[in-house]
Amino acid sequence: MSPTRNAVLALILVVSLILTACGGDDATSNQSDNAAVAAENTPLRLRVGVTPVPAGDILRFVQENLAPQAGLELEIIEFTDYVAPNLALRDGELDANFFQHVPYMEDFAKQHGIDLVAVVPVHINPIGAYSKKIKSIDELPDGAEIAIPNDATNGGRALLLLQSEGLITLKEGVGLTPTVRDIVDNPKNLTIRELEAAQIPRALDDVDLAVINGNYAMTAGFKPKDDAIIRESAIDNPYANVLAVLRGHENDPAVKVLAELLNRDEVRDFINEKYEGSVVAAF
């Protein structure tokens, strides 16, 4: 074979290798582009724990009306108590929950060693007192039995409500978490019965008055704005229910999207129209 022919063959081989290499780069580039497009089109997903009313209603409104356009898929998991949603979040069974106010969240986190973070406030369920035996607080008899929640924050909230009506007097400086031990004056000799919050509606037949969290009151068929004998004010109320996550996840993309959706005008309008003042938007 002549030297010239050898040179030509060598040149052809070099060109072929260069073209193959370029083609490989193009293929890699195309694969990267395709992966980026696929990632961009993959919806964000969240598993969120709620109590049925009103948090479950509100989140389903977001799921059906706002989340699809935002590229967010929600799996809504309902709980009927205030303990399991935080334990499920701790155990990785949930990505977020939406059922509790900050004082309860902080107390629960301290008691159970869970580092929880409130992402955004959404709504307030003013706590109220209900009765099947009296129609006005003035009718409450001496020695009446009153059921209140047995957790520190909601029990304290109930006692503060009773104090606001002059039924009891609490020790000064007790803040948001007074207990029955902080009652310093009880002119009607009321008996305070502490029960798990979710069970209190079932105790209405057995007590003269029951202080019930707004969500459980609505689940039991009450309209808090109309049916509560006494009810706390929503103005400057520290008990806004929040979207909560484990610390370190508050800036996750899906969490940030849901937080933004929960504070949309459409959600405020939904709360106002559906609950007619029994639940109040907190944003």
PDB file of C-alpha atoms in Angstrom:
ATOM      1  CA  MET A   1       0.000   0.000   0.000  1.00  0.00           C
ATOM      2  CA  SER A   2       1.402   3.387  -0.954  1.00  0.00           C
ATOM      3  CA  PRO A   3       2.263   6.060   1.629  1.00  0.00           C
ATOM      4  CA  THR A   4      -0.320   8.420   0.068  1.00  0.00           C
ATOM      5  CA  ARG A   5      -3.095   5.867   0.383  1.00  0.00           C
ATOM      6  CA  ASN A   6      -2.100   5.201   4.001  1.00  0.00           C
ATOM      7  CA  ALA A   7      -2.320   8.908   4.748  1.00  0.00           C
ATOM      8  CA  VAL A   8      -5.791   9.137   3.189  1.00  0.00           C
ATOM      9  CA  LEU A   9      -7.077   6.177   5.213  1.00  0.00           C
ATOM     10  CA  ALA A  10      -5.640   7.650   8.389  1.00  0.00           C
ATOM     11  CA  LEU A  11      -7.370  10.957   7.664  1.00  0.00           C
ATOM     12  CA  ILE A  12     -10.705   9.190   7.072  1.00  0.00           C
ATOM     13  CA  LEU A  13     -10.335   7.336  10.376  1.00  0.00           C
ATOM     14  CA  VAL A  14      -9.634  10.545  12.296  1.00  0.00           C
ATOM     15  CA  VAL A  15     -12.638  12.314  10.742  1.00  0.00           C
ATOM     16  CA  SER A  16     -14.866   9.317  11.561  1.00  0.00           C
ATOM     17  CA  LEU A  17     -13.761   9.349  15.194  1.00  0.00           C
ATOM     18  CA  ILE A  18     -14.396  13.077  15.462  1.00  0.00           C
ATOM     19  CA  LEU A  19     -17.911  12.725  13.998  1.00  0.00           C
ATOM     20  CA  THR A  20     -18.696   9.833  16.338  1.00  0.00           C
ATOM     21  CA  ALA A  21     -17.525  11.835  19.308  1.00  0.00           C
ATOM     22  CA  CYS A  22     -19.640  14.806  18.241  1.00  0.00           C
ATOM     23  CA  GLY A  23     -22.610  12.550  17.757  1.00  0.00           C
ATOM     24  CA  GLY A  24     -22.086  11.143  21.251  1.00  0.00           C
ATOM     25  CA  ASP A  25     -22.013  14.636  22.713  1.00  0.00           C
ATOM     26  CA  ASP A  26     -25.222  15.456  20.883  1.00  0.00           C
ATOM     27  CA  ALA A  27     -26.855  12.294  22.191  1.00  0.00           C
ATOM     28  CA  THR A  28     -25.749  13.077  25.750  1.00  0.00           C
ATOM     29  CA  SER A  29     -26.977  16.634  25.357  1.00  0.00           C
ATOM     30  CA  ASN A  30     -30.336  15.423  24.054  1.00  0.00           C
ATOM     31  CA  GLN A  31     -30.658  12.990  26.927  1.00  0.00           C
ATOM     32  CA  SER A  32     -29.912  15.771  29.407  1.00  0.00           C
ATOM     33  CA  ASP A  33     -32.434  18.057  27.753  1.00  0.00           C
ATOM     34  CA  ASN A  34     -35.066  15.333  27.804  1.00  0.00           C
ATOM     35  CA  ALA A  35     -34.387  14.639  31.486  1.00  0.00           C
ATOM     36  CA  ALA A  36     -34.717  18.337  32.294  1.00  0.00           C
ATOM     37  CA  VAL A  37     -38.035  18.555  30.478  1.00  0.00           C
ATOM     38  CA  ALA A  38     -39.291  15.436  32.235  1.00  0.00           C
ATOM     39  CA  ALA A  39     -38.256  16.849  35.612  1.00  0.00           C
ATOM     40  CA  GLU A  40     -39.957  20.142  34.811  1.00  0.00           C
ATOM     41  CA  ASN A  41     -43.160  18.342  33.887  1.00  0.00           C
ATOM     42  CA  THR A  42     -43.143  16.039  36.943  1.00  0.00           C
ATOM     43  CA  PRO A  43     -45.707  17.346  39.448  1.00  0.00           C
ATOM     44  CA  LEU A  44     -44.739  18.169  42.993  1.00  0.00           C
ATOM     45  CA  ARG A  45     -46.345  15.835  45.512  1.00  0.00           C
ATOM     46  CA  LEU A  46     -47.310  16.178  49.180  1.00  0.00           C
ATOM     47  CA  ARG A  47     -49.001  13.898  51.688  1.00  0.00           C
ATOM     48  CA  VAL A  48     -50.865  16.179  54.088  1.00  0.00           C
ATOM     49  CA  GLY A  49     -52.659  15.164  57.287  1.00  0.00           C
ATOM     50  CA  VAL A  50     -55.797  17.070  58.282  1.00  0.00           C
ATOM     51  CA  THR A  51     -58.800  16.916  60.565  1.00  0.00           C
ATOM     52  CA  PRO A  52     -61.951  16.677  58.434  1.00  0.00           C
ATOM     53  CA  VAL A  53     -63.544  20.082  59.128  1.00  0.00           C
ATOM     54  CA  PRO A  54     -62.614  22.756  58.256  1.00  0.00           C
ATOM     55  CA  ALA A  55     -59.000  21.914  57.366  1.00  0.00           C
ATOM     56  CA  GLY A  56     -59.998  18.950  55.200  1.00  0.00           C
ATOM     57  CA  ASP A  57     -62.619  21.009  53.385  1.00  0.00           C
ATOM     58  CA  ILE A  58     -60.164  23.833  52.755  1.00  0.00           C
ATOM     59  CA  LEU A  59     -57.433  21.525  51.502  1.00  0.00           C
ATOM     60  CA  ARG A  60     -59.823  19.704  49.184  1.00  0.00           C
ATOM     61  CA  PHE A  61     -60.833  23.070  47.737  1.00  0.00           C
ATOM     62  CA  VAL A  62     -57.161  23.757  47.036  1.00  0.00           C
ATOM     63  CA  GLN A  63     -56.684  20.251  45.639  1.00  0.00           C
ATOM     64  CA  GLU A  64     -59.577  20.571  43.204  1.00  0.00           C
ATOM     65  CA  ASN A  65     -59.330  24.224  42.192  1.00  0.00           C
ATOM     66  CA  LEU A  66     -55.789  25.549  42.606  1.00  0.00           C
ATOM     67  CA  ALA A  67     -53.248  22.736  42.877  1.00  0.00           C
ATOM     68  CA  PRO A  68     -53.507  21.325  39.332  1.00  0.00           C
ATOM     69  CA  GLN A  69     -52.550  24.634  37.722  1.00  0.00           C
ATOM     70  CA  ALA A  70     -49.641  24.931  40.147  1.00  0.00           C
ATOM     71  CA  GLY A  71     -48.316  21.455  39.286  1.00  0.00           C
ATOM     72  CA  LEU A  72     -48.992  20.155  42.787  1.00  0.00           C
ATOM     73  CA  GLU A  73     -50.476  16.752  43.611  1.00  0.00           C
ATOM     74  CA  LEU A  74     -51.978  16.430  47.086  1.00  0.00           C
ATOM     75  CA  GLU A  75     -52.737  13.248  48.962  1.00  0.00           C
ATOM     76  CA  ILE A  76     -55.074  14.195  51.803  1.00  0.00           C
ATOM     77  CA  ILE A  77     -55.111  11.912  54.854  1.00  0.00           C
ATOM     78  CA  GLU A  78     -57.775  12.545  57.503  1.00  0.00           C
ATOM     79  CA  PHE A  79     -57.353  12.110  61.252  1.00  0.00           C
ATOM     80  CA  THR A  80     -59.956  12.466  63.981  1.00  0.00           C
ATOM     81  CA  ASP A  81     -57.662  13.515  66.828  1.00  0.00           C
ATOM     82  CA  TYR A  82     -54.895  16.002  67.536  1.00  0.00           C
ATOM     83  CA  VAL A  83     -52.119  13.509  68.330  1.00  0.00           C
ATOM     84  CA  ALA A  84     -51.790  11.156  65.369  1.00  0.00           C
ATOM     85  CA  PRO A  85     -51.136  13.824  62.670  1.00  0.00           C
ATOM     86  CA  ASN A  86     -47.972  15.022  64.405  1.00  0.00           C
ATOM     87  CA  LEU A  87     -46.741  11.502  65.138  1.00  0.00           C
ATOM     88  CA  ALA A  88     -47.344  10.553  61.487  1.00  0.00           C
ATOM     89  CA  LEU A  89     -45.338  13.597  60.429  1.00  0.00           C
ATOM     90  CA  ARG A  90     -42.509  12.591  62.759  1.00  0.00           C
ATOM     91  CA  ASP A  91     -42.524   9.044  61.398  1.00  0.00           C
ATOM     92  CA  GLY A  92     -42.361  10.126  57.752  1.00  0.00           C
ATOM     93  CA  GLU A  93     -45.896   9.015  56.926  1.00  0.00           C
ATOM     94  CA  LEU A  94     -46.778  12.622  56.071  1.00  0.00           C
ATOM     95  CA  ASP A  95     -44.916  15.497  54.442  1.00  0.00           C
ATOM     96  CA  ALA A  96     -46.979  18.152  56.220  1.00  0.00           C
ATOM     97  CA  ASN A  97     -50.065  18.559  58.347  1.00  0.00           C
ATOM     98  CA  PHE A  98     -52.764  21.183  58.671  1.00  0.00           C
ATOM     99  CA  PHE A  99     -54.944  21.004  61.777  1.00  0.00           C
ATOM    100  CA  GLN A 100     -53.294  22.776  64.714  1.00  0.00           C
ATOM    101  CA  HIS A 101     -52.582  26.235  66.072  1.00  0.00           C
ATOM    102  CA  VAL A 102     -49.096  27.358  67.064  1.00  0.00           C
ATOM    103  CA  PRO A 103     -49.499  27.170  70.882  1.00  0.00           C
ATOM    104  CA  TYR A 104     -50.638  23.549  70.591  1.00  0.00           C
ATOM    105  CA  MET A 105     -47.908  22.751  68.064  1.00  0.00           C
ATOM    106  CA  GLU A 106     -45.171  24.182  70.261  1.00  0.00           C
ATOM    107  CA  ASP A 107     -46.425  22.384  73.377  1.00  0.00           C
ATOM    108  CA  PHE A 108     -46.767  19.071  71.523  1.00  0.00           C
ATOM    109  CA  ALA A 109     -43.310  19.445  69.988  1.00  0.00           C
ATOM    110  CA  LYS A 110     -41.793  20.046  73.421  1.00  0.00           C
ATOM    111  CA  GLN A 111     -43.621  17.117  75.016  1.00  0.00           C
ATOM    112  CA  HIS A 112     -42.740  14.641  72.245  1.00  0.00           C
ATOM    113  CA  GLY A 113     -39.312  15.860  71.132  1.00  0.00           C
ATOM    114  CA  ILE A 114     -40.415  16.770  67.605  1.00  0.00           C
ATOM    115  CA  ASP A 115     -39.020  19.855  65.868  1.00  0.00           C
ATOM    116  CA  LEU A 116     -42.067  21.331  64.130  1.00  0.00           C
ATOM    117  CA  VAL A 117     -42.277  24.540  62.123  1.00  0.00           C
ATOM    118  CA  ALA A 118     -45.354  26.617  61.256  1.00  0.00           C
ATOM    119  CA  VAL A 119     -45.178  27.567  57.572  1.00  0.00           C
ATOM    120  CA  VAL A 120     -48.255  29.801  57.112  1.00  0.00           C
ATOM    121  CA  PRO A 121     -51.404  30.611  59.114  1.00  0.00           C
ATOM    122  CA  VAL A 122     -54.662  29.759  57.331  1.00  0.00           C
ATOM    123  CA  HIS A 123     -57.759  30.036  59.511  1.00  0.00           C
ATOM    124  CA  ILE A 124     -59.075  30.518  63.034  1.00  0.00           C
ATOM    125  CA  ASN A 125     -61.686  28.257  64.644  1.00  0.00           C
ATOM    126  CA  PRO A 126     -62.884  30.348  67.600  1.00  0.00           C
ATOM    127  CA  ILE A 127     -63.507  28.027  70.536  1.00  0.00           C
ATOM    128  CA  GLY A 128     -66.990  28.126  72.026  1.00  0.00           C
ATOM    129  CA  ALA A 129     -69.194  26.736  74.785  1.00  0.00           C
ATOM    130  CA  TYR A 130     -72.301  24.684  73.979  1.00  0.00           C
ATOM    131  CA  SER A 131     -75.129  23.220  76.017  1.00  0.00           C
ATOM    132  CA  LYS A 132     -78.254  21.098  75.716  1.00  0.00           C
ATOM    133  CA  LYS A 133     -79.511  22.335  79.097  1.00  0.00           C
ATOM    134  CA  ILE A 134     -79.266  26.123  78.979  1.00  0.00           C
ATOM    135  CA  LYS A 135     -79.701  28.730  76.279  1.00  0.00           C
ATOM    136  CA  SER A 136     -77.805  31.591  77.918  1.00  0.00           C
ATOM    137  CA  ILE A 137     -74.700  31.730  80.068  1.00  0.00           C
ATOM    138  CA  ASP A 138     -76.766  33.590  82.670  1.00  0.00           C
ATOM    139  CA  GLU A 139     -78.769  30.376  83.190  1.00  0.00           C
ATOM    140  CA  LEU A 140     -75.716  28.380  84.253  1.00  0.00           C
ATOM    141  CA  PRO A 141     -76.540  27.070  87.735  1.00  0.00           C
ATOM    142  CA  ASP A 142     -74.324  27.000  90.800  1.00  0.00           C
ATOM    143  CA  GLY A 143     -72.383  23.751  90.950  1.00  0.00           C
ATOM    144  CA  ALA A 144     -72.636  23.246  87.172  1.00  0.00           C
ATOM    145  CA  GLU A 145     -70.316  20.779  85.487  1.00  0.00           C
ATOM    146  CA  ILE A 146     -68.280  22.086  82.562  1.00  0.00           C
ATOM    147  CA  ALA A 147     -66.251  19.941  80.145  1.00  0.00           C
ATOM    148  CA  ILE A 148     -63.055  21.399  78.696  1.00  0.00           C
ATOM    149  CA  PRO A 149     -60.222  19.913  76.569  1.00  0.00           C
ATOM    150  CA  ASN A 150     -57.547  18.093  78.547  1.00  0.00           C
ATOM    151  CA  ASP A 151     -54.529  19.264  76.513  1.00  0.00           C
ATOM    152  CA  ALA A 152     -52.565  22.177  77.924  1.00  0.00           C
ATOM    153  CA  THR A 153     -53.204  24.743  75.236  1.00  0.00           C
ATOM    154  CA  ASN A 154     -56.860  24.103  74.428  1.00  0.00           C
ATOM    155  CA  GLY A 155     -57.688  23.532  78.081  1.00  0.00           C
ATOM    156  CA  GLY A 156     -56.067  26.852  78.866  1.00  0.00           C
ATOM    157  CA  ARG A 157     -57.949  28.436  76.011  1.00  0.00           C
ATOM    158  CA  ALA A 158     -61.233  27.147  77.479  1.00  0.00           C
ATOM    159  CA  LEU A 159     -60.399  28.488  80.946  1.00  0.00           C
ATOM    160  CA  LEU A 160     -59.580  31.896  79.477  1.00  0.00           C
ATOM    161  CA  LEU A 161     -62.976  31.872  77.759  1.00  0.00           C
ATOM    162  CA  LEU A 162     -64.717  31.092  81.051  1.00  0.00           C
ATOM    163  CA  GLN A 163     -62.777  33.877  82.734  1.00  0.00           C
ATOM    164  CA  SER A 164     -63.804  36.339  80.016  1.00  0.00           C
ATOM    165  CA  GLU A 165     -67.425  35.683  81.046  1.00  0.00           C
ATOM    166  CA  GLY A 166     -66.702  36.219  84.739  1.00  0.00           C
ATOM    167  CA  LEU A 167     -67.330  32.562  85.629  1.00  0.00           C
ATOM    168  CA  ILE A 168     -63.871  32.048  87.130  1.00  0.00           C
ATOM    169  CA  THR A 169     -60.787  34.094  87.927  1.00  0.00           C
ATOM    170  CA  LEU A 170     -57.320  32.842  87.027  1.00  0.00           C
ATOM    171  CA  LYS A 171     -54.015  33.582  88.659  1.00  0.00           C
ATOM    172  CA  GLU A 172     -52.274  36.603  87.134  1.00  0.00           C
ATOM    173  CA  GLY A 173     -49.514  35.977  84.610  1.00  0.00           C
ATOM    174  CA  VAL A 174     -50.651  32.531  83.493  1.00  0.00           C
ATOM    175  CA  GLY A 175     -50.468  33.496  79.809  1.00  0.00           C
ATOM    176  CA  LEU A 176     -52.115  31.198  77.249  1.00  0.00           C
ATOM    177  CA  THR A 177     -51.764  27.942  79.191  1.00  0.00           C
ATOM    178  CA  PRO A 178     -53.540  28.192  82.547  1.00  0.00           C
ATOM    179  CA  THR A 179     -54.690  24.976  84.216  1.00  0.00           C
ATOM    180  CA  VAL A 180     -57.476  24.253  86.674  1.00  0.00           C
ATOM    181  CA  ARG A 181     -54.851  24.687  89.416  1.00  0.00           C
ATOM    182  CA  ASP A 182     -54.614  28.344  88.405  1.00  0.00           C
ATOM    183  CA  ILE A 183     -58.255  29.067  89.281  1.00  0.00           C
ATOM    184  CA  VAL A 184     -58.207  31.460  92.255  1.00  0.00           C
ATOM    185  CA  ASP A 185     -61.902  32.310  92.356  1.00  0.00           C
ATOM    186  CA  ASN A 186     -64.859  30.102  91.436  1.00  0.00           C
ATOM    187  CA  PRO A 187     -67.986  31.892  92.710  1.00  0.00           C
ATOM    188  CA  LYS A 188     -70.441  29.381  91.221  1.00  0.00           C
ATOM    189  CA  ASN A 189     -68.502  26.373  92.536  1.00  0.00           C
ATOM    190  CA  LEU A 190     -68.219  25.023  89.026  1.00  0.00           C
ATOM    191  CA  THR A 191     -66.825  21.526  88.488  1.00  0.00           C
ATOM    192  CA  ILE A 192     -64.328  21.443  85.612  1.00  0.00           C
ATOM    193  CA  ARG A 193     -64.161  18.094  83.846  1.00  0.00           C
ATOM    194  CA  GLU A 194     -61.160  17.615  81.535  1.00  0.00           C
ATOM    195  CA  LEU A 195     -61.727  15.354  78.518  1.00  0.00           C
ATOM    196  CA  GLU A 196     -59.929  14.551  75.281  1.00  0.00           C
ATOM    197  CA  ALA A 197     -60.984  17.317  72.875  1.00  0.00           C
ATOM    198  CA  ALA A 198     -62.480  15.021  70.243  1.00  0.00           C
ATOM    199  CA  GLN A 199     -64.712  13.340  72.834  1.00  0.00           C
ATOM    200  CA  ILE A 200     -66.286  16.452  74.323  1.00  0.00           C
ATOM    201  CA  PRO A 201     -69.270  16.710  71.919  1.00  0.00           C
ATOM    202  CA  ARG A 202     -70.334  13.235  73.058  1.00  0.00           C
ATOM    203  CA  ALA A 203     -70.350  14.425  76.676  1.00  0.00           C
ATOM    204  CA  LEU A 204     -72.937  17.161  76.112  1.00  0.00           C
ATOM    205  CA  ASP A 205     -75.744  15.083  77.585  1.00  0.00           C
ATOM    206  CA  ASP A 206     -73.750  14.556  80.773  1.00  0.00           C
ATOM    207  CA  VAL A 207     -72.592  18.105  81.537  1.00  0.00           C
ATOM    208  CA  ASP A 208     -74.198  21.521  81.819  1.00  0.00           C
ATOM    209  CA  LEU A 209     -71.733  23.215  79.464  1.00  0.00           C
ATOM    210  CA  ALA A 210     -69.014  21.975  77.127  1.00  0.00           C
ATOM    211  CA  VAL A 211     -66.201  24.040  75.664  1.00  0.00           C
ATOM    212  CA  ILE A 212     -65.577  22.570  72.214  1.00  0.00           C
ATOM    213  CA  ASN A 213     -62.942  23.353  69.597  1.00  0.00           C
ATOM    214  CA  GLY A 214     -64.493  24.804  66.455  1.00  0.00           C
ATOM    215  CA  ASN A 215     -63.582  21.901  64.183  1.00  0.00           C
ATOM    216  CA  TYR A 216     -65.115  19.317  66.507  1.00  0.00           C
ATOM    217  CA  ALA A 217     -68.187  21.477  67.028  1.00  0.00           C
ATOM    218  CA  MET A 218     -68.783  21.604  63.269  1.00  0.00           C
ATOM    219  CA  THR A 219     -68.165  17.880  62.915  1.00  0.00           C
ATOM    220  CA  ALA A 220     -70.854  17.374  65.566  1.00  0.00           C
ATOM    221  CA  GLY A 221     -73.303  19.434  63.502  1.00  0.00           C
ATOM    222  CA  PHE A 222     -73.046  22.815  65.244  1.00  0.00           C
ATOM    223  CA  LYS A 223     -72.722  26.169  63.535  1.00  0.00           C
ATOM    224  CA  PRO A 224     -70.359  27.860  65.990  1.00  0.00           C
ATOM    225  CA  LYS A 225     -71.334  31.402  65.060  1.00  0.00           C
ATOM    226  CA  ASP A 226     -75.000  30.674  65.789  1.00  0.00           C
ATOM    227  CA  ASP A 227     -74.994  27.808  68.284  1.00  0.00           C
ATOM    228  CA  ALA A 228     -72.231  28.671  70.752  1.00  0.00           C
ATOM    229  CA  ILE A 229     -73.547  30.218  73.969  1.00  0.00           C
ATOM    230  CA  ILE A 230     -70.235  32.003  74.421  1.00  0.00           C
ATOM    231  CA  ARG A 231     -67.381  32.187  71.940  1.00  0.00           C
ATOM    232  CA  GLU A 232     -63.916  33.711  71.864  1.00  0.00           C
ATOM    233  CA  SER A 233     -63.183  36.658  69.604  1.00  0.00           C
ATOM    234  CA  ALA A 234     -61.348  36.172  66.313  1.00  0.00           C
ATOM    235  CA  ILE A 235     -59.691  39.590  66.652  1.00  0.00           C
ATOM    236  CA  ASP A 236     -56.002  39.359  67.682  1.00  0.00           C
ATOM    237  CA  ASN A 237     -56.584  35.650  68.173  1.00  0.00           C
ATOM    238  CA  PRO A 238     -53.287  33.734  68.651  1.00  0.00           C
ATOM    239  CA  TYR A 239     -54.854  30.392  67.706  1.00  0.00           C
ATOM    240  CA  ALA A 240     -54.621  30.465  63.918  1.00  0.00           C
ATOM    241  CA  ASN A 241     -54.404  26.984  62.396  1.00  0.00           C
ATOM    242  CA  VAL A 242     -51.231  26.541  60.376  1.00  0.00           C
ATOM    243  CA  LEU A 243     -49.583  24.392  57.742  1.00  0.00           C
ATOM    244  CA  ALA A 244     -46.829  22.593  59.684  1.00  0.00           C
ATOM    245  CA  VAL A 245     -43.764  20.561  58.695  1.00  0.00           C
ATOM    246  CA  LEU A 246     -40.659  19.140  60.309  1.00  0.00           C
ATOM    247  CA  ARG A 247     -37.904  21.720  60.595  1.00  0.00           C
ATOM    248  CA  GLY A 248     -35.724  21.699  57.498  1.00  0.00           C
ATOM    249  CA  HIS A 249     -38.653  21.126  55.138  1.00  0.00           C
ATOM    250  CA  GLU A 250     -40.260  24.550  55.310  1.00  0.00           C
ATOM    251  CA  ASN A 251     -38.493  25.599  52.098  1.00  0.00           C
ATOM    252  CA  ASP A 252     -39.189  22.408  50.134  1.00  0.00           C
ATOM    253  CA  PRO A 253     -40.606  23.394  46.723  1.00  0.00           C
ATOM    254  CA  ALA A 254     -43.900  21.531  47.201  1.00  0.00           C
ATOM    255  CA  VAL A 255     -44.379  22.977  50.690  1.00  0.00           C
ATOM    256  CA  LYS A 256     -43.763  26.518  49.430  1.00  0.00           C
ATOM    257  CA  VAL A 257     -46.280  26.024  46.630  1.00  0.00           C
ATOM    258  CA  LEU A 258     -48.953  24.743  49.013  1.00  0.00           C
ATOM    259  CA  ALA A 259     -48.283  27.581  51.457  1.00  0.00           C
ATOM    260  CA  GLU A 260     -48.820  30.113  48.690  1.00  0.00           C
ATOM    261  CA  LEU A 261     -52.029  28.436  47.539  1.00  0.00           C
ATOM    262  CA  LEU A 262     -53.463  28.294  51.072  1.00  0.00           C
ATOM    263  CA  ASN A 263     -53.125  32.069  51.357  1.00  0.00           C
ATOM    264  CA  ARG A 264     -54.818  32.864  48.044  1.00  0.00           C
ATOM    265  CA  ASP A 265     -57.820  35.175  47.825  1.00  0.00           C
ATOM    266  CA  GLU A 266     -59.822  32.244  46.467  1.00  0.00           C
ATOM    267  CA  VAL A 267     -59.267  30.349  49.726  1.00  0.00           C
ATOM    268  CA  ARG A 268     -60.353  33.344  51.800  1.00  0.00           C
ATOM    269  CA  ASP A 269     -63.513  33.631  49.720  1.00  0.00           C
ATOM    270  CA  PHE A 270     -64.180  29.908  50.142  1.00  0.00           C
ATOM    271  CA  ILE A 271     -63.822  30.162  53.936  1.00  0.00           C
ATOM    272  CA  ASN A 272     -66.098  33.201  54.135  1.00  0.00           C
ATOM    273  CA  GLU A 273     -68.793  31.722  51.906  1.00  0.00           C
ATOM    274  CA  LYS A 274     -68.801  28.185  53.318  1.00  0.00           C
ATOM    275  CA  TYR A 275     -68.561  28.920  57.023  1.00  0.00           C
ATOM    276  CA  GLU A 276     -70.299  32.297  57.249  1.00  0.00           C
ATOM    277  CA  GLY A 277     -68.205  33.498  60.182  1.00  0.00           C
ATOM    278  CA  SER A 278     -67.926  30.209  62.072  1.00  0.00           C
ATOM    279  CA  VAL A 279     -64.395  29.950  60.669  1.00  0.00           C
ATOM    280  CA  VAL A 280     -62.321  33.062  59.987  1.00  0.00           C
ATOM    281  CA  ALA A 281     -59.443  33.444  57.533  1.00  0.00           C
ATOM    282  CA  ALA A 282     -56.166  34.263  59.298  1.00  0.00           C
ATOM    283  CA  PHE A 283     -54.401  35.918  56.351  1.00  0.00           C
TER     284      PHE A 283
END
